[in-house]
Amino acid sequence: MSVDEWADLTPTARTILGFVAQHPRSGYDIREAARRSVSYFWGVSDGQLYPQLKLLAELGLIESPQEDPGARSKSVWHITPAGRAALTKWIRSPSAPLRMRDENLVKMMFAAELEPAEVLRLVDERRKSFEWFAKNVASPGPAQSWQADQKLGSRTTSELLHEYGKQHTENALAWCDQVEEALRGIANDRA
Amino acid sequence: MSVDEWADLTPTARTILGFVAQHPRSGYDIREAARRSVSYFWGVSDGQLYPQLKLLAELGLIESPQEDPGARSKSVWHITPAGRAALTKWIRSPSAPLRMRDENLVKMMFAAELEPAEVLRLVDERRKSFEWFAKNVASPGPAQSWQADQKLGSRTTSELLHEYGKQHTENALAWCDQVEEALRGIANDRA
DNA sequence: GGTCACATGTAATAGGTTACATGATTGG
DNA sequence: CCAATCATGTAACCTATTACATGTGACC
């Protein structure tokens, strides 16, 4: 297995590799962990997860202890030395540019030609989605045992990451207020 | 052509439709406009643009004046009544959830196990990408004639959108500072 | 006449999502 | 033993990206 073979792993495969690197996990564990932490800056869909795990195993980057061919129950993966090397190499290579898909914002861009009420609806939709997000994803949640060693100075990585999500969310909500204020400007003009 | 046929347009096709709705444009114009304005919350790639324009034309949502089959030069598209109806309908329907792909952040999540210098490199990469972004995308640029009527109360839509991008960028840069501060905490401990 | 920006297009492929299918385990 | 959750997998489909191919008009 050459270095070249690591090279064409997808970013999603590498993300999965990262999760296994933190501590041994099953596919299901990874799914749950991804939902809680990375979901807003990197979604991992079911259809990708298991095939990618298989691929990583084939490349010898992760392993599962019991290789019983018949067993279909939970298999816990752990990272191999080769896997750790590949992970490190990935982290050191240049990252793909940020990519976003925010349909609500796109609509906002074109909604100005419609009635103000329409824009208001969009702002409302946006606020709701970010409020949901604040509750379900951007909140720290209970600390995990394996997080203890992930210190970055005084704070853990997951703390900092959640902080980022929280700030982003607050920023988005504040912007909703701004737009509504601008719209209220119209209402006042007519009053 | 039934309403059902509009239904399975991709969000990208609808975005393109939105651009044509603002004022008549060529494919090239749309590409440029998309680069300037929506690029950070909705990328439109070349390979999508022209086929989607063709599709929109086939559905009768946009039209190009001269239909000369031989002509290969610039063709300017404008929206049809059906197109405007489809656009309005789209704007009123629920939006797809926000989706992001931020490889740099993902790496950050797993980099804590490596040396602090590695995290520093990632923060640096992040800062650079957002600084680039602040200069090239999030800045308002010269006002366009067609923007004049896109008022949302006292402010134009594009002003508000740029404001959002600017705030997001500033937030991201501030977060970089926070991470570096946390890292400096380590350095101080060792001093 | 050359070269650069304008302008349009296509083919190959990678990549991701949805929906479906199935089995194992645990608690009531 | 039934339901719910845990757990894994796959096939079909859709979308987007990359790289390439081609032509045009303008300016020097």
CSV table of C-alpha atoms (C1' of nucleotides) in Angstrom, one decimal:
chain,number,residue,atom,x,y,z
A,1,MET,CA,0.0,0.0,0.0
A,2,SER,CA,1.6,3.2,-1.2
A,3,VAL,CA,1.3,6.8,-0.2
A,4,ASP,CA,-0.5,7.4,-3.5
A,5,GLU,CA,-3.4,5.3,-2.4
A,6,TRP,CA,-4.0,7.6,0.6
A,7,ALA,CA,-3.9,10.5,-1.7
A,8,ASP,CA,-7.3,10.0,-3.3
A,9,LEU,CA,-9.3,9.5,-0.2
A,10,THR,CA,-12.2,11.9,-0.1
A,11,PRO,CA,-12.3,14.5,2.7
A,12,THR,CA,-15.2,12.6,4.1
A,13,ALA,CA,-13.2,9.5,4.4
A,14,ARG,CA,-10.5,11.5,6.2
A,15,THR,CA,-13.0,12.9,8.6
A,16,ILE,CA,-14.1,9.4,9.4
A,17,LEU,CA,-10.5,8.5,9.9
A,18,GLY,CA,-10.1,11.4,12.3
A,19,PHE,CA,-13.0,10.2,14.4
A,20,VAL,CA,-11.5,6.7,14.7
A,21,ALA,CA,-8.1,8.3,15.5
A,22,GLN,CA,-9.6,10.0,18.6
A,23,HIS,CA,-10.6,6.7,20.1
A,24,PRO,CA,-11.9,3.4,18.9
A,25,ARG,CA,-15.5,3.7,17.5
A,26,SER,CA,-18.1,1.8,15.6
A,27,GLY,CA,-19.7,3.2,12.6
A,28,TYR,CA,-22.8,4.1,14.6
A,29,ASP,CA,-20.7,5.9,17.2
A,30,ILE,CA,-19.2,8.0,14.4
A,31,ARG,CA,-22.5,8.8,13.0
A,32,GLU,CA,-23.7,10.1,16.4
A,33,ALA,CA,-20.5,11.9,17.1
A,34,ALA,CA,-20.6,13.6,13.7
A,35,ARG,CA,-24.2,14.7,14.3
A,36,ARG,CA,-23.3,16.3,17.6
A,37,SER,CA,-20.1,18.0,16.7
A,38,VAL,CA,-19.2,18.5,13.0
A,39,SER,CA,-22.7,18.4,11.6
A,40,TYR,CA,-22.8,22.1,10.8
A,41,PHE,CA,-19.5,22.4,9.2
A,42,TRP,CA,-19.2,18.9,7.8
A,43,GLY,CA,-22.2,16.6,7.3
A,44,VAL,CA,-21.6,12.8,7.0
A,45,SER,CA,-24.5,11.0,5.4
A,46,ASP,CA,-25.3,7.3,6.1
A,47,GLY,CA,-24.8,6.2,2.6
A,48,GLN,CA,-21.2,7.3,2.8
A,49,LEU,CA,-20.3,6.2,6.2
A,50,TYR,CA,-20.1,2.4,6.0
A,51,PRO,CA,-18.7,2.1,2.5
A,52,GLN,CA,-15.9,4.5,3.5
A,53,LEU,CA,-15.2,2.6,6.6
A,54,LYS,CA,-14.8,-0.5,4.5
A,55,LEU,CA,-12.5,1.3,2.2
A,56,LEU,CA,-10.3,2.6,5.0
A,57,ALA,CA,-10.1,-0.9,6.3
A,58,GLU,CA,-9.0,-2.2,2.9
A,59,LEU,CA,-6.3,0.3,2.8
A,60,GLY,CA,-5.1,-0.8,6.2
A,61,LEU,CA,-5.7,2.6,7.8
A,62,ILE,CA,-8.2,1.2,10.3
A,63,GLU,CA,-8.8,-2.3,11.8
A,64,SER,CA,-11.5,-4.1,13.6
A,65,PRO,CA,-10.3,-6.7,16.1
A,66,GLN,CA,-12.5,-9.7,15.4
A,67,GLU,CA,-12.5,-10.4,11.7
A,68,ASP,CA,-15.2,-13.1,11.9
A,69,PRO,CA,-16.7,-13.2,8.4
A,70,GLY,CA,-20.1,-14.3,9.7
A,71,ALA,CA,-20.5,-11.8,12.5
A,72,ARG,CA,-22.8,-8.9,11.6
A,73,SER,CA,-23.0,-7.2,14.9
A,74,LYS,CA,-21.2,-4.1,16.1
A,75,SER,CA,-17.6,-3.8,15.0
A,76,VAL,CA,-15.3,-1.4,16.7
A,77,TRP,CA,-12.7,0.2,14.5
A,78,HIS,CA,-9.3,1.5,15.7
A,79,ILE,CA,-6.6,3.3,13.8
A,80,THR,CA,-3.4,1.7,12.6
A,81,PRO,CA,0.0,3.3,12.5
A,82,ALA,CA,-0.4,3.8,8.8
A,83,GLY,CA,-3.8,5.4,9.4
A,84,ARG,CA,-2.3,7.8,11.9
A,85,ALA,CA,0.4,8.7,9.4
A,86,ALA,CA,-2.2,9.4,6.7
A,87,LEU,CA,-4.2,11.5,9.1
A,88,THR,CA,-1.2,13.6,10.0
A,89,LYS,CA,-0.3,14.0,6.3
A,90,TRP,CA,-3.8,15.2,5.5
A,91,ILE,CA,-3.8,17.7,8.3
A,92,ARG,CA,-0.6,19.2,7.0
A,93,SER,CA,-1.7,19.5,3.4
A,94,PRO,CA,-3.6,22.6,2.1
A,95,SER,CA,-7.4,22.5,2.8
A,96,ALA,CA,-10.1,22.8,0.3
A,97,PRO,CA,-11.8,26.2,0.2
A,98,LEU,CA,-14.9,26.7,2.4
A,99,ARG,CA,-18.1,25.8,0.6
A,100,MET,CA,-21.6,26.7,1.7
A,101,ARG,CA,-25.1,26.1,0.5
A,102,ASP,CA,-27.5,28.5,2.1
A,103,GLU,CA,-30.7,28.4,0.1
A,104,ASN,CA,-32.5,30.8,2.4
A,105,LEU,CA,-29.9,33.5,1.8
A,106,VAL,CA,-30.1,33.0,-2.0
A,107,LYS,CA,-33.8,33.5,-1.8
A,108,MET,CA,-33.4,36.6,0.3
A,109,MET,CA,-31.3,38.0,-2.5
A,110,PHE,CA,-34.1,37.7,-5.0
A,111,ALA,CA,-37.0,38.4,-2.7
A,112,ALA,CA,-36.6,42.1,-2.6
A,113,GLU,CA,-38.7,42.4,-5.7
A,114,LEU,CA,-41.6,40.7,-4.0
A,115,GLU,CA,-43.6,42.1,-1.1
A,116,PRO,CA,-41.9,43.0,2.2
A,117,ALA,CA,-44.0,40.3,3.8
A,118,GLU,CA,-42.2,37.7,1.7
A,119,VAL,CA,-38.8,38.9,3.0
A,120,LEU,CA,-40.2,38.8,6.5
A,121,ARG,CA,-41.2,35.2,6.0
A,122,LEU,CA,-37.7,34.3,4.9
A,123,VAL,CA,-36.1,36.1,7.8
A,124,ASP,CA,-38.5,34.2,10.1
A,125,GLU,CA,-37.5,30.9,8.5
A,126,ARG,CA,-33.9,31.8,8.9
A,127,ARG,CA,-34.3,32.7,12.6
A,128,LYS,CA,-36.1,29.5,13.3
A,129,SER,CA,-33.4,27.3,11.7
A,130,PHE,CA,-30.7,29.1,13.7
A,131,GLU,CA,-32.6,28.9,16.9
A,132,TRP,CA,-33.0,25.2,16.4
A,133,PHE,CA,-29.4,24.9,15.7
A,134,ALA,CA,-28.4,26.9,18.8
A,135,LYS,CA,-30.4,24.4,20.9
A,136,ASN,CA,-29.4,21.2,19.3
A,137,VAL,CA,-25.9,21.5,17.9
A,138,ALA,CA,-24.1,24.6,19.1
A,139,SER,CA,-24.6,23.8,22.8
A,140,PRO,CA,-21.6,22.0,24.4
A,141,GLY,CA,-23.4,19.0,25.8
A,142,PRO,CA,-21.9,16.7,28.5
A,143,ALA,CA,-18.2,16.4,28.4
A,144,GLN,CA,-16.9,13.0,27.1
A,145,SER,CA,-14.1,11.1,28.8
A,146,TRP,CA,-12.0,11.0,25.7
A,147,GLN,CA,-12.2,14.8,25.3
A,148,ALA,CA,-10.1,15.3,28.4
A,149,ASP,CA,-6.8,15.0,26.6
A,150,GLN,CA,-7.8,17.2,23.7
A,151,LYS,CA,-6.5,20.4,25.3
A,152,LEU,CA,-5.5,23.4,23.4
A,153,GLY,CA,-3.9,25.4,26.2
A,154,SER,CA,-6.6,26.2,28.7
A,155,ARG,CA,-9.5,25.1,26.6
A,156,THR,CA,-10.5,21.9,24.8
A,157,THR,CA,-10.8,21.7,21.1
A,158,SER,CA,-14.5,20.9,21.3
A,159,GLU,CA,-15.0,23.9,23.5
A,160,LEU,CA,-13.4,26.2,20.9
A,161,LEU,CA,-15.3,24.6,18.1
A,162,HIS,CA,-18.6,25.0,19.9
A,163,GLU,CA,-17.6,28.6,20.6
A,164,TYR,CA,-17.2,29.1,16.9
A,165,GLY,CA,-20.6,27.6,16.1
A,166,LYS,CA,-22.2,29.7,18.9
A,167,GLN,CA,-20.7,32.9,17.6
A,168,HIS,CA,-21.7,32.1,14.1
A,169,THR,CA,-25.3,31.4,15.2
A,170,GLU,CA,-25.5,34.6,17.3
A,171,ASN,CA,-24.2,36.6,14.3
A,172,ALA,CA,-26.8,35.1,12.1
A,173,LEU,CA,-29.6,35.9,14.5
A,174,ALA,CA,-28.4,39.4,15.0
A,175,TRP,CA,-28.4,39.8,11.2
A,176,CYS,CA,-32.1,38.7,11.2
A,177,ASP,CA,-32.8,41.5,13.6
A,178,GLN,CA,-31.0,44.0,11.3
A,179,VAL,CA,-33.1,43.0,8.3
A,180,GLU,CA,-36.3,43.2,10.2
A,181,GLU,CA,-35.3,46.7,11.4
A,182,ALA,CA,-34.7,47.7,7.8
A,183,LEU,CA,-38.2,46.4,6.9
A,184,ARG,CA,-39.8,48.2,9.8
A,185,GLY,CA,-38.3,51.3,8.2
A,186,ILE,CA,-40.7,50.7,5.3
A,187,ALA,CA,-43.6,50.3,7.6
A,188,ASN,CA,-42.8,53.5,9.4
A,189,ASP,CA,-42.6,55.4,6.1
A,190,ARG,CA,-46.1,54.4,5.3
A,191,ALA,CA,-47.5,55.1,8.7
B,1,MET,CA,-45.5,22.6,-19.5
B,2,SER,CA,-47.0,21.9,-16.1
B,3,VAL,CA,-46.2,23.1,-12.6
B,4,ASP,CA,-44.7,19.7,-11.9
B,5,GLU,CA,-41.9,20.3,-14.3
B,6,TRP,CA,-40.8,23.4,-12.3
B,7,ALA,CA,-40.8,21.3,-9.2
B,8,ASP,CA,-37.7,19.3,-9.9
B,9,LEU,CA,-35.5,22.1,-10.9
B,10,THR,CA,-32.3,22.1,-8.8
B,11,PRO,CA,-31.7,24.9,-6.4
B,12,THR,CA,-28.8,25.9,-8.7
B,13,ALA,CA,-31.2,26.3,-11.6
B,14,ARG,CA,-33.4,28.4,-9.5
B,15,THR,CA,-30.5,30.6,-8.5
B,16,ILE,CA,-29.7,31.1,-12.1
B,17,LEU,CA,-33.3,31.9,-12.7
B,18,GLY,CA,-33.2,34.5,-10.0
B,19,PHE,CA,-30.2,36.2,-11.6
B,20,VAL,CA,-32.1,36.4,-14.9
B,21,ALA,CA,-35.1,37.8,-13.1
B,22,GLN,CA,-33.2,40.7,-11.7
B,23,HIS,CA,-32.4,41.9,-15.2
B,24,PRO,CA,-31.5,40.4,-18.6
B,25,ARG,CA,-28.1,38.7,-18.5
B,26,SER,CA,-25.9,36.4,-20.5
B,27,GLY,CA,-24.4,33.2,-19.0
B,28,TYR,CA,-21.2,35.0,-18.6
B,29,ASP,CA,-22.8,37.9,-16.8
B,30,ILE,CA,-24.4,35.4,-14.4
B,31,ARG,CA,-21.1,33.7,-13.7
B,32,GLU,CA,-19.5,37.1,-12.9
B,33,ALA,CA,-22.4,38.2,-10.8
B,34,ALA,CA,-22.4,34.9,-8.9
B,35,ARG,CA,-18.7,35.2,-8.2
B,36,ARG,CA,-19.1,38.7,-6.8
B,37,SER,CA,-22.2,38.2,-4.7
B,38,VAL,CA,-23.4,34.8,-3.8
B,39,SER,CA,-20.1,32.9,-4.2
B,40,TYR,CA,-19.6,32.3,-0.5
B,41,PHE,CA,-23.1,31.1,0.2
B,42,TRP,CA,-23.9,29.5,-3.1
B,43,GLY,CA,-21.2,28.5,-5.6
B,44,VAL,CA,-22.2,28.1,-9.3
B,45,SER,CA,-19.7,26.1,-11.3
B,46,ASP,CA,-19.2,26.5,-15.0
B,47,GLY,CA,-20.2,23.0,-15.8
B,48,GLN,CA,-23.7,23.7,-14.4
B,49,LEU,CA,-24.3,27.1,-15.7
B,50,TYR,CA,-24.8,26.6,-19.4
B,51,PRO,CA,-26.7,23.3,-19.3
B,52,GLN,CA,-29.0,24.7,-16.7
B,53,LEU,CA,-29.7,27.8,-18.8
B,54,LYS,CA,-30.6,25.6,-21.7
B,55,LEU,CA,-32.9,23.6,-19.4
B,56,LEU,CA,-34.6,26.7,-18.2
B,57,ALA,CA,-35.1,27.8,-21.8
B,58,GLU,CA,-36.6,24.5,-22.7
B,59,LEU,CA,-39.1,24.8,-19.9
B,60,GLY,CA,-40.0,28.2,-21.1
B,61,LEU,CA,-38.9,30.0,-18.0
B,62,ILE,CA,-36.4,32.1,-19.8
B,63,GLU,CA,-36.0,33.3,-23.4
B,64,SER,CA,-33.3,34.7,-25.6
B,65,PRO,CA,-34.5,37.2,-28.3
B,66,GLN,CA,-32.5,36.0,-31.4
B,67,GLU,CA,-33.0,32.3,-31.9
B,68,ASP,CA,-30.6,32.1,-34.8
B,69,PRO,CA,-29.4,28.5,-34.8
B,70,GLY,CA,-26.1,29.3,-36.2
B,71,ALA,CA,-25.2,32.2,-34.0
B,72,ARG,CA,-22.7,31.2,-31.3
B,73,SER,CA,-22.0,34.7,-29.9
B,74,LYS,CA,-23.3,36.2,-26.7
B,75,SER,CA,-27.0,35.4,-26.0
B,76,VAL,CA,-28.9,37.5,-23.5
B,77,TRP,CA,-31.6,35.8,-21.5
B,78,HIS,CA,-34.6,37.4,-20.0
B,79,ILE,CA,-37.3,35.9,-17.8
B,80,THR,CA,-40.8,34.9,-19.0
B,81,PRO,CA,-44.0,35.3,-17.0
B,82,ALA,CA,-43.9,31.6,-16.3
B,83,GLY,CA,-40.4,32.0,-15.1
B,84,ARG,CA,-41.3,34.7,-12.7
B,85,ALA,CA,-44.2,32.6,-11.4
B,86,ALA,CA,-41.8,29.7,-10.8
B,87,LEU,CA,-39.4,32.0,-9.0
B,88,THR,CA,-42.0,33.3,-6.7
B,89,LYS,CA,-43.2,29.8,-6.0
B,90,TRP,CA,-39.7,28.7,-5.1
B,91,ILE,CA,-39.1,31.6,-2.8
B,92,ARG,CA,-42.3,30.8,-0.9
B,93,SER,CA,-41.5,27.1,-0.5
B,94,PRO,CA,-39.4,25.8,2.5
B,95,SER,CA,-35.7,26.1,2.0
B,96,ALA,CA,-33.2,23.3,2.2
B,97,PRO,CA,-31.2,23.3,5.4
B,98,LEU,CA,-27.9,25.1,5.5
B,99,ARG,CA,-24.9,22.9,4.4
B,100,MET,CA,-21.3,23.7,4.9
B,101,ARG,CA,-18.0,22.1,3.9
B,102,ASP,CA,-15.2,23.6,6.0
B,103,GLU,CA,-12.2,21.2,5.7
B,104,ASN,CA,-10.0,23.5,7.8
B,105,LEU,CA,-12.3,23.3,10.8
B,106,VAL,CA,-12.5,19.6,10.5
B,107,LYS,CA,-8.8,19.3,10.6
B,108,MET,CA,-8.7,21.7,13.6
B,109,MET,CA,-10.9,19.2,15.4
B,110,PHE,CA,-8.3,16.4,15.0
B,111,ALA,CA,-5.2,18.5,15.2
B,112,ALA,CA,-5.2,18.8,18.9
B,113,GLU,CA,-3.4,15.5,19.3
B,114,LEU,CA,-0.5,16.8,17.2
B,115,GLU,CA,1.9,19.6,18.2
B,116,PRO,CA,0.6,23.0,18.9
B,117,ALA,CA,2.6,24.3,16.0
B,118,GLU,CA,0.3,22.2,13.7
B,119,VAL,CA,-2.8,23.9,15.1
B,120,LEU,CA,-1.1,27.3,14.6
B,121,ARG,CA,-0.5,26.4,11.0
B,122,LEU,CA,-4.2,25.6,10.5
B,123,VAL,CA,-5.3,28.9,12.2
B,124,ASP,CA,-2.9,30.7,10.0
B,125,GLU,CA,-4.4,29.0,6.9
B,126,ARG,CA,-7.9,29.9,8.1
B,127,ARG,CA,-7.0,33.5,8.7
B,128,LYS,CA,-5.5,33.9,5.3
B,129,SER,CA,-8.5,32.4,3.6
B,130,PHE,CA,-10.9,34.8,5.4
B,131,GLU,CA,-8.7,37.8,4.8
B,132,TRP,CA,-8.7,37.0,1.1
B,133,PHE,CA,-12.4,36.7,1.3
B,134,ALA,CA,-12.8,40.0,3.1
B,135,LYS,CA,-10.9,41.7,0.3
B,136,ASN,CA,-12.4,40.0,-2.7
B,137,VAL,CA,-16.0,39.0,-1.9
B,138,ALA,CA,-17.3,40.6,1.2
B,139,SER,CA,-16.5,44.1,0.1
B,140,PRO,CA,-19.5,46.0,-1.5
B,141,GLY,CA,-17.9,47.0,-4.7
B,142,PRO,CA,-19.3,49.7,-7.1
B,143,ALA,CA,-23.1,50.0,-7.0
B,144,GLN,CA,-24.8,48.7,-10.1
B,145,SER,CA,-27.6,50.5,-11.9
B,146,TRP,CA,-30.0,47.6,-11.5
B,147,GLN,CA,-29.5,47.5,-7.8
B,148,ALA,CA,-31.2,50.8,-7.2
B,149,ASP,CA,-34.7,49.3,-7.1
B,150,GLN,CA,-33.7,46.5,-4.8
B,151,LYS,CA,-34.5,48.4,-1.7
B,152,LEU,CA,-35.4,46.8,1.6
B,153,GLY,CA,-36.5,49.9,3.5
B,154,SER,CA,-33.5,52.2,3.9
B,155,ARG,CA,-30.9,49.6,2.6
B,156,THR,CA,-30.5,47.6,-0.5
B,157,THR,CA,-30.5,43.8,-0.4
B,158,SER,CA,-27.0,43.6,-1.6
B,159,GLU,CA,-25.9,45.9,1.2
B,160,LEU,CA,-27.5,43.7,3.7
B,161,LEU,CA,-26.1,40.5,2.2
B,162,HIS,CA,-22.6,42.0,2.1
B,163,GLU,CA,-23.1,43.1,5.7
B,164,TYR,CA,-23.9,39.4,6.6
B,165,GLY,CA,-20.7,38.2,4.8
B,166,LYS,CA,-18.7,40.9,6.5
B,167,GLN,CA,-19.9,40.0,9.9
B,168,HIS,CA,-19.4,36.3,9.3
B,169,THR,CA,-15.8,37.1,8.2
B,170,GLU,CA,-15.0,39.3,11.2
B,171,ASN,CA,-16.4,36.6,13.4
B,172,ALA,CA,-14.2,34.0,11.9
B,173,LEU,CA,-11.1,36.2,12.2
B,174,ALA,CA,-11.9,37.0,15.8
B,175,TRP,CA,-12.2,33.3,16.5
B,176,CYS,CA,-8.7,32.7,15.0
B,177,ASP,CA,-7.5,35.2,17.6
B,178,GLN,CA,-9.1,33.3,20.4
B,179,VAL,CA,-7.5,30.0,19.3
B,180,GLU,CA,-4.1,31.6,19.1
B,181,GLU,CA,-4.6,33.1,22.6
B,182,ALA,CA,-5.5,29.6,23.9
B,183,LEU,CA,-2.3,28.3,22.3
B,184,ARG,CA,-0.2,31.2,23.8
B,185,GLY,CA,-1.5,29.9,27.1
B,186,ILE,CA,0.5,26.7,26.5
B,187,ALA,CA,3.6,28.7,25.6
B,188,ASN,CA,3.3,30.8,28.8
B,189,ASP,CA,3.0,27.6,30.9
B,190,ARG,CA,6.3,26.4,29.5
B,191,ALA,CA,8.1,29.7,29.9
C,1,DG,C1',-1.2,38.8,-37.0
C,2,DG,C1',-1.1,37.6,-32.2
C,3,DT,C1',-2.8,37.5,-27.8
C,4,DC,C1',-6.0,38.3,-24.3
C,5,DA,C1',-10.5,38.6,-22.3
C,6,DC,C1',-15.0,37.4,-23.6
C,7,DA,C1',-18.2,33.6,-24.2
C,8,DT,C1',-20.2,29.1,-24.6
C,9,DG,C1',-20.3,24.5,-24.2
C,10,DT,C1',-19.4,19.1,-23.1
C,11,DA,C1',-17.7,14.7,-21.3
C,12,DA,C1',-16.0,12.3,-17.6
C,13,DT,C1',-16.1,11.6,-13.1
C,14,DA,C1',-16.3,12.3,-8.3
C,15,DG,C1',-19.1,12.8,-4.6
C,16,DG,C1',-23.0,12.8,-1.9
C,17,DT,C1',-28.1,11.9,-0.6
C,18,DT,C1',-32.2,9.2,-0.3
C,19,DA,C1',-34.6,5.4,0.4
C,20,DC,C1',-34.7,1.1,1.2
C,21,DA,C1',-33.5,-3.5,3.4
C,22,DT,C1',-32.1,-6.2,7.2
C,23,DG,C1',-30.5,-8.1,11.4
C,24,DA,C1',-29.3,-7.7,16.6
C,25,DT,C1',-30.2,-6.4,21.2
C,26,DT,C1',-32.6,-4.7,25.0
C,27,DG,C1',-36.5,-3.5,28.0
C,28,DG,C1',-41.2,-3.7,29.0
D,1,DC,C1',-43.0,-11.6,22.3
D,2,DC,C1',-43.4,-6.9,20.8
D,3,DA,C1',-41.5,-2.4,20.1
D,4,DA,C1',-37.9,0.5,19.9
D,5,DT,C1',-33.4,1.5,19.3
D,6,DC,C1',-29.0,0.0,17.9
D,7,DA,C1',-26.3,-1.2,13.9
D,8,DT,C1',-24.9,-2.2,9.3
D,9,DG,C1',-25.3,-2.1,4.6
D,10,DT,C1',-26.5,-1.1,-0.5
D,11,DA,C1',-28.5,0.5,-4.9
D,12,DA,C1',-30.3,4.1,-7.5
D,13,DC,C1',-30.1,8.5,-8.3
D,14,DC,C1',-28.8,13.2,-8.5
D,15,DT,C1',-25.6,16.9,-8.4
D,16,DA,C1',-21.6,19.3,-8.9
D,17,DT,C1',-16.8,19.8,-10.3
D,18,DT,C1',-13.0,19.5,-13.3
D,19,DA,C1',-10.8,19.6,-17.3
D,20,DC,C1',-11.1,20.2,-21.7
D,21,DA,C1',-12.6,22.1,-26.3
D,22,DT,C1',-14.0,25.8,-29.1
D,23,DG,C1',-15.0,30.1,-31.0
D,24,DT,C1',-15.3,35.5,-31.1
D,25,DG,C1',-14.2,40.2,-30.8
D,26,DA,C1',-11.1,43.9,-29.5
D,27,DC,C1',-7.0,46.0,-29.0
D,28,DC,C1',-2.1,46.7,-29.8
